[in-house]
């Protein structure tokens, strides 16, 4: 907390929910689609976010759910013209930016397959919670907390990753009132910078029964002390607002870290952990991602669960599905249908 992501405040912020739309026959009748406006407020200031929720119609009882942020807004995940643009996008992108194009990242969200396999999906744009750009803290939900001081950051002050993680838990708070969602079967999934936030959210919130990090790299699943690919100096320079200021003290000085990222992953026990890498994504250090998942094995064993057996990276496209799961696929940095298929196979084992 004080070294990497900063402290998560325990203060409660008021959130109200407004149902913006409900389509019981979305995606050719496969799903019930709801859009819910979240208004976070401290009484003086309000920040809005929109949750996009698909619930599989084929499931008669309660469905398990994937919770995960999208990068380019809810309307980027599908061509459906009834899906609203996410409010936070406007802080980061001008109207001529390609992110406003409907379906711009629909390749990352295989909703049809996910729903056909009986999973619900709850997604929100991460810019709604903390716009992902330097100088945006005043527009983030962090600015609603009573001890927030603009332009002043304590060494252990939470920053974007901490705030995104907090926001993921607020999505879960909302899901409590959805009677077709099973609160005991919630998976969190995040790609890259959102993989970092997913791990941190999973470590703090036990309601996430499966925690999935896709190519989360430095400050995520990858071991920092290998100093391979992206390192702390680089990430804290390029993205100074992701981590608490205290993390910079380890820039070029990784050996001084009192722990490494496998200890973050170990906090997921006794729940299920899945780490995914891509062969062409050396920047995220696939081997470092694998090893930190591997090094959780003693703690999993202590809980009578099975971690990864071998310290050797498995072959490409050969997933390991134990209580800790892992795959490295061919290709580059992205989240693909293949990744989702592996995540669903893992969740079928543990959530069904
Ligand atoms: C890169 C960054 C990585 C990763 C990635 C992403 O620029 O260096 O740490 O988070 O962005 O989010 O796609």
XYZ file of C-alpha atoms and ligand atoms in Angstrom:
365
model
C 0.000 0.000 0.000
C 2.549 2.579 0.994
C 5.182 1.472 -1.540
C 3.328 0.870 -4.801
C -0.348 1.749 -5.156
C -0.891 4.014 -2.151
C -3.470 3.805 0.597
C -7.089 3.148 -0.268
C -9.268 5.386 1.915
C -11.886 3.673 4.056
C -14.255 6.658 3.828
C -17.578 5.925 2.163
C -18.544 8.082 -0.793
C -22.220 8.376 -1.671
C -23.126 6.649 -4.919
C -26.576 6.739 -6.479
C -27.694 4.555 -9.367
C -30.121 5.459 -12.153
C -31.264 2.906 -14.686
C -30.793 4.564 -18.086
C -32.012 1.689 -20.229
C -33.033 -1.937 -20.087
C -33.280 -4.062 -23.204
C -34.472 -7.602 -22.421
C -33.647 -8.806 -25.934
C -30.170 -7.473 -26.645
C -27.656 -9.323 -28.853
C -30.351 -11.167 -30.815
C -32.164 -12.067 -27.655
C -29.137 -13.584 -25.959
C -28.962 -11.035 -23.212
C -30.685 -8.513 -21.062
C -28.721 -5.308 -21.423
C -28.815 -2.618 -18.778
C -27.065 0.730 -18.658
C -26.806 2.234 -15.210
C -25.627 5.730 -14.372
C -23.455 5.896 -11.256
C -23.298 9.332 -9.588
C -20.506 9.630 -7.044
C -20.856 12.677 -4.814
C -19.479 14.328 -1.693
C -22.398 16.759 -1.542
C -20.534 19.511 -3.403
C -19.231 17.807 -6.474
C -20.512 14.956 -8.606
C -18.730 12.527 -10.938
C -20.645 10.296 -13.334
C -19.895 6.868 -14.729
C -21.978 4.437 -16.773
C -22.056 0.706 -16.199
C -22.896 -1.535 -19.150
C -24.295 -4.850 -17.967
C -25.202 -7.881 -20.083
C -26.983 -10.770 -18.361
C -27.355 -14.093 -20.240
C -30.993 -14.940 -20.924
C -30.217 -18.640 -21.197
C -29.369 -18.812 -17.487
C -32.515 -19.374 -15.478
C -31.085 -18.774 -12.011
C -28.249 -16.461 -11.066
C -25.346 -16.056 -13.456
C -21.629 -15.710 -12.738
C -20.207 -12.403 -13.914
C -17.030 -10.910 -15.325
C -16.334 -7.409 -14.050
C -13.812 -5.432 -16.093
C -13.058 -1.950 -17.338
C -12.904 -0.978 -20.975
C -10.391 1.533 -22.354
C -12.378 3.491 -24.928
C -15.829 3.733 -23.449
C -18.843 1.435 -23.383
C -19.800 2.353 -26.957
C -16.405 1.085 -28.135
C -17.225 -2.467 -27.030
C -20.124 -3.017 -29.469
C -21.787 -1.669 -32.619
C -25.147 -1.430 -30.834
C -26.302 2.180 -31.429
C -28.242 2.274 -28.147
C -25.109 2.052 -26.005
C -24.161 5.419 -24.492
C -20.719 6.949 -24.798
C -18.932 6.933 -21.451
C -18.859 10.319 -19.699
C -15.142 10.229 -18.759
C -13.919 10.003 -22.373
C -14.376 13.727 -22.910
C -11.629 14.575 -20.412
C -9.035 12.695 -22.417
C -10.117 12.726 -26.073
C -11.400 15.411 -28.438
C -14.516 14.682 -30.483
C -12.469 13.863 -33.601
C -10.611 11.047 -31.847
C -11.206 7.495 -33.166
C -12.176 6.365 -29.658
C -15.617 7.847 -30.237
C -16.174 5.416 -33.075
C -18.756 2.859 -32.101
C -17.234 -0.582 -31.787
C -13.641 0.759 -31.894
C -12.530 -1.992 -29.500
C -15.224 -4.577 -29.969
C -12.512 -7.108 -30.818
C -11.649 -7.070 -27.100
C -15.167 -7.967 -25.948
C -16.559 -11.205 -27.414
C -19.922 -10.637 -25.742
C -21.700 -13.290 -27.844
C -19.369 -16.083 -26.764
C -19.315 -14.931 -23.150
C -23.116 -14.840 -22.930
C -23.540 -18.129 -24.775
C -21.359 -19.720 -22.121
C -23.670 -18.410 -19.417
C -21.606 -15.533 -18.057
C -22.770 -11.988 -17.446
C -20.436 -9.076 -18.152
C -20.273 -5.768 -16.300
C -18.034 -3.167 -17.900
C -17.365 0.508 -17.412
C -14.861 2.894 -18.948
C -11.893 3.425 -16.653
C -11.740 7.106 -17.670
C -15.060 7.577 -15.826
C -13.323 6.727 -12.560
C -9.950 8.342 -13.197
C -9.284 9.846 -16.654
C -6.035 8.235 -17.726
C -3.854 11.247 -18.398
C -1.449 13.477 -16.453
C -3.167 16.212 -14.420
C -6.605 14.570 -14.239
C -6.805 13.930 -10.507
C -9.354 16.730 -10.030
C -11.675 14.941 -12.461
C -11.248 11.594 -10.778
C -13.311 10.052 -8.017
C -10.288 10.564 -5.713
C -11.159 14.267 -5.629
C -14.401 13.533 -3.763
C -12.684 12.270 -0.617
C -12.554 14.617 2.377
C -8.751 14.572 2.735
C -8.158 15.313 -0.955
C -5.759 18.196 -1.513
C -5.362 19.307 -5.152
C -1.766 19.343 -6.401
C -0.376 17.862 -3.224
C 0.470 14.210 -2.929
C 1.736 12.386 0.126
C 4.293 9.636 -0.493
C 1.614 6.990 0.093
C -1.236 8.816 -1.663
C -3.374 6.547 -3.837
C -3.349 7.304 -7.501
C -4.998 6.098 -10.700
C -4.442 2.341 -10.239
C -5.673 2.531 -6.654
C -8.721 4.534 -7.685
C -9.551 2.184 -10.572
C -9.318 -0.751 -8.156
C -11.642 1.025 -5.738
C -14.089 1.683 -8.580
C -14.182 -2.011 -9.493
C -15.427 -2.715 -5.979
C -18.152 -0.114 -6.434
C -19.358 -2.038 -9.488
C -19.659 -5.079 -7.236
C -21.608 -2.983 -4.685
C -24.103 -2.202 -7.417
C -24.416 -5.817 -8.553
C -25.816 -6.766 -5.122
C -29.190 -5.415 -6.241
C -29.250 -7.409 -9.479
C -31.153 -10.577 -8.623
C -29.914 -12.389 -11.744
C -26.246 -11.978 -10.742
C -24.589 -14.460 -8.411
C -22.554 -12.527 -5.840
C -20.596 -15.677 -4.977
C -19.322 -16.059 -8.533
C -17.651 -12.829 -9.505
C -14.494 -12.724 -11.613
C -12.502 -9.561 -12.231
C -10.608 -9.308 -15.483
C -8.227 -6.595 -16.625
C -5.863 -6.085 -19.524
C -2.497 -4.379 -19.180
C -2.801 -1.288 -16.958
C -6.225 -2.641 -16.030
C -4.575 -5.979 -15.263
C -2.525 -4.139 -12.643
C -5.705 -2.580 -11.220
C -7.531 -5.952 -11.310
C -4.818 -7.592 -9.198
C -4.908 -4.745 -6.697
C -8.726 -4.831 -6.577
C -8.662 -8.614 -6.158
C -6.124 -8.360 -3.346
C -8.347 -5.955 -1.431
C -11.836 -7.228 -2.119
C -12.638 -10.837 -1.267
C -15.873 -10.710 -3.272
C -13.763 -11.310 -6.394
C -13.597 -15.116 -6.457
C -11.449 -15.249 -9.595
C -8.818 -12.627 -10.390
C -7.520 -12.430 -13.960
C -4.551 -10.367 -15.055
C -3.938 -10.191 -18.794
C -0.475 -8.954 -19.779
C -0.291 -6.656 -16.775
C 3.500 -6.382 -16.793
C 5.422 -3.920 -14.618
C 3.502 -2.945 -11.494
C 1.148 -5.859 -12.272
C 2.007 -9.548 -12.383
C 5.631 -9.178 -13.543
C 8.384 -9.415 -10.942
C 9.967 -5.976 -10.569
C 13.354 -7.300 -9.498
C 13.981 -9.017 -12.826
C 14.172 -5.512 -14.339
C 13.195 -6.854 -17.745
C 11.021 -4.978 -20.242
C 9.313 -2.023 -18.657
C 10.953 -1.069 -15.365
C 10.012 1.159 -12.437
C 12.046 4.145 -13.686
C 10.303 4.020 -17.031
C 6.775 3.462 -15.765
C 6.952 6.145 -13.070
C 8.303 8.600 -15.659
C 5.770 7.794 -18.376
C 2.834 7.441 -16.012
C 3.667 9.435 -12.849
C 0.007 9.438 -11.800
C -0.562 5.658 -11.760
C 1.287 4.759 -8.563
C 1.803 6.476 -5.219
C 4.738 8.924 -5.248
C 6.686 6.587 -2.929
C 7.020 3.992 -5.717
C 9.510 6.240 -7.527
C 12.062 5.679 -4.793
C 12.613 2.224 -6.350
C 13.293 3.600 -9.825
C 16.645 2.109 -10.846
C 16.715 0.707 -7.337
C 14.472 -2.370 -7.598
C 16.633 -4.437 -5.241
C 15.587 -2.167 -2.373
C 11.919 -3.125 -2.713
C 10.948 -4.940 0.496
C 8.833 -7.424 -1.526
C 8.036 -8.321 -5.106
C 4.836 -8.696 -7.104
C 4.340 -12.414 -6.344
C 3.406 -11.286 -2.846
C 0.593 -9.200 -4.306
C -0.584 -12.254 -6.257
C -0.376 -14.359 -3.095
C -3.033 -12.127 -1.528
C -5.589 -13.684 -3.881
C -5.459 -17.025 -2.025
C -7.790 -18.842 -1.158
C -9.483 -17.574 -4.286
C -8.432 -18.387 -7.850
C -5.754 -16.541 -9.777
C -5.155 -16.476 -13.541
C -2.221 -14.768 -15.221
C -1.936 -14.469 -19.001
C 0.959 -13.344 -21.193
C 1.650 -12.964 -24.910
C 4.778 -14.180 -26.630
C 5.290 -10.956 -28.535
C 4.800 -8.780 -25.468
C 8.345 -8.644 -24.070
C 7.560 -5.211 -22.606
C 5.318 -6.962 -20.043
C 7.987 -9.619 -19.355
C 6.053 -12.903 -19.843
C 8.625 -14.872 -17.854
C 8.396 -12.443 -14.937
C 4.601 -12.713 -15.072
C 4.791 -16.505 -15.049
C 7.320 -16.648 -12.231
C 5.351 -14.426 -9.921
C 2.294 -16.669 -10.438
C 4.565 -19.686 -9.856
C 5.993 -18.258 -6.627
C 2.520 -18.191 -5.062
C 2.606 -21.978 -4.920
C 3.631 -22.331 -1.260
C 0.818 -20.176 -0.037
C -1.678 -22.026 -2.231
C -0.350 -25.277 -0.837
C -0.794 -23.972 2.686
C -4.482 -23.567 1.871
C -4.672 -27.070 0.390
C -4.843 -25.685 -3.130
C -2.734 -26.279 -6.210
C -0.402 -23.687 -7.634
C 1.762 -23.963 -10.753
C 4.098 -26.945 -10.603
C 7.032 -26.012 -12.761
C 9.298 -22.981 -12.712
C 9.605 -23.378 -16.505
C 7.428 -21.217 -18.706
C 4.885 -23.494 -20.492
C 4.691 -23.750 -24.289
C 2.756 -21.191 -26.247
C -1.019 -21.802 -26.439
C -0.926 -24.537 -23.784
C -2.873 -23.167 -20.847
C -2.441 -24.545 -17.347
C -5.727 -24.639 -15.471
C -5.121 -25.437 -11.829
C -6.203 -23.338 -8.842
C -3.690 -20.927 -10.287
C -3.955 -20.691 -14.068
C -1.613 -19.398 -16.710
C -1.211 -19.191 -20.443
C 1.135 -17.583 -22.867
C -0.355 -17.228 -26.327
C 1.220 -16.332 -29.619
C 0.825 -12.767 -30.775
C 1.227 -9.324 -29.381
C -0.012 -7.187 -26.525
C -3.814 -7.333 -26.613
C -6.774 -9.183 -25.154
C -8.209 -11.605 -27.675
C -11.014 -14.165 -28.055
C -8.437 -16.845 -27.265
C -7.618 -15.140 -23.961
C -11.325 -14.969 -23.107
C -11.787 -18.617 -24.020
C -9.036 -19.590 -21.571
C -10.489 -17.345 -18.864
C -13.903 -18.939 -19.331
C -12.432 -22.455 -19.231
C -10.730 -21.532 -15.948
C -13.939 -20.019 -14.557
C -15.961 -23.073 -15.670
C -13.731 -25.115 -13.370
C -14.011 -22.844 -10.386
C -17.290 -20.971 -10.674
C -19.668 -23.563 -12.096
C 2.044 0.703 -21.768
C 2.608 0.633 -20.385
C 2.301 -0.689 -19.755
C 0.869 -1.129 -19.992
C 0.298 -0.721 -21.333
C -1.207 -0.798 -21.494
O 2.320 1.922 -22.366
O 3.988 0.803 -20.485
O 2.633 -0.665 -18.385
O 0.053 -0.727 -18.955
O 0.656 0.568 -21.673
O -1.986 -0.472 -20.598
O -1.622 -1.183 -22.598
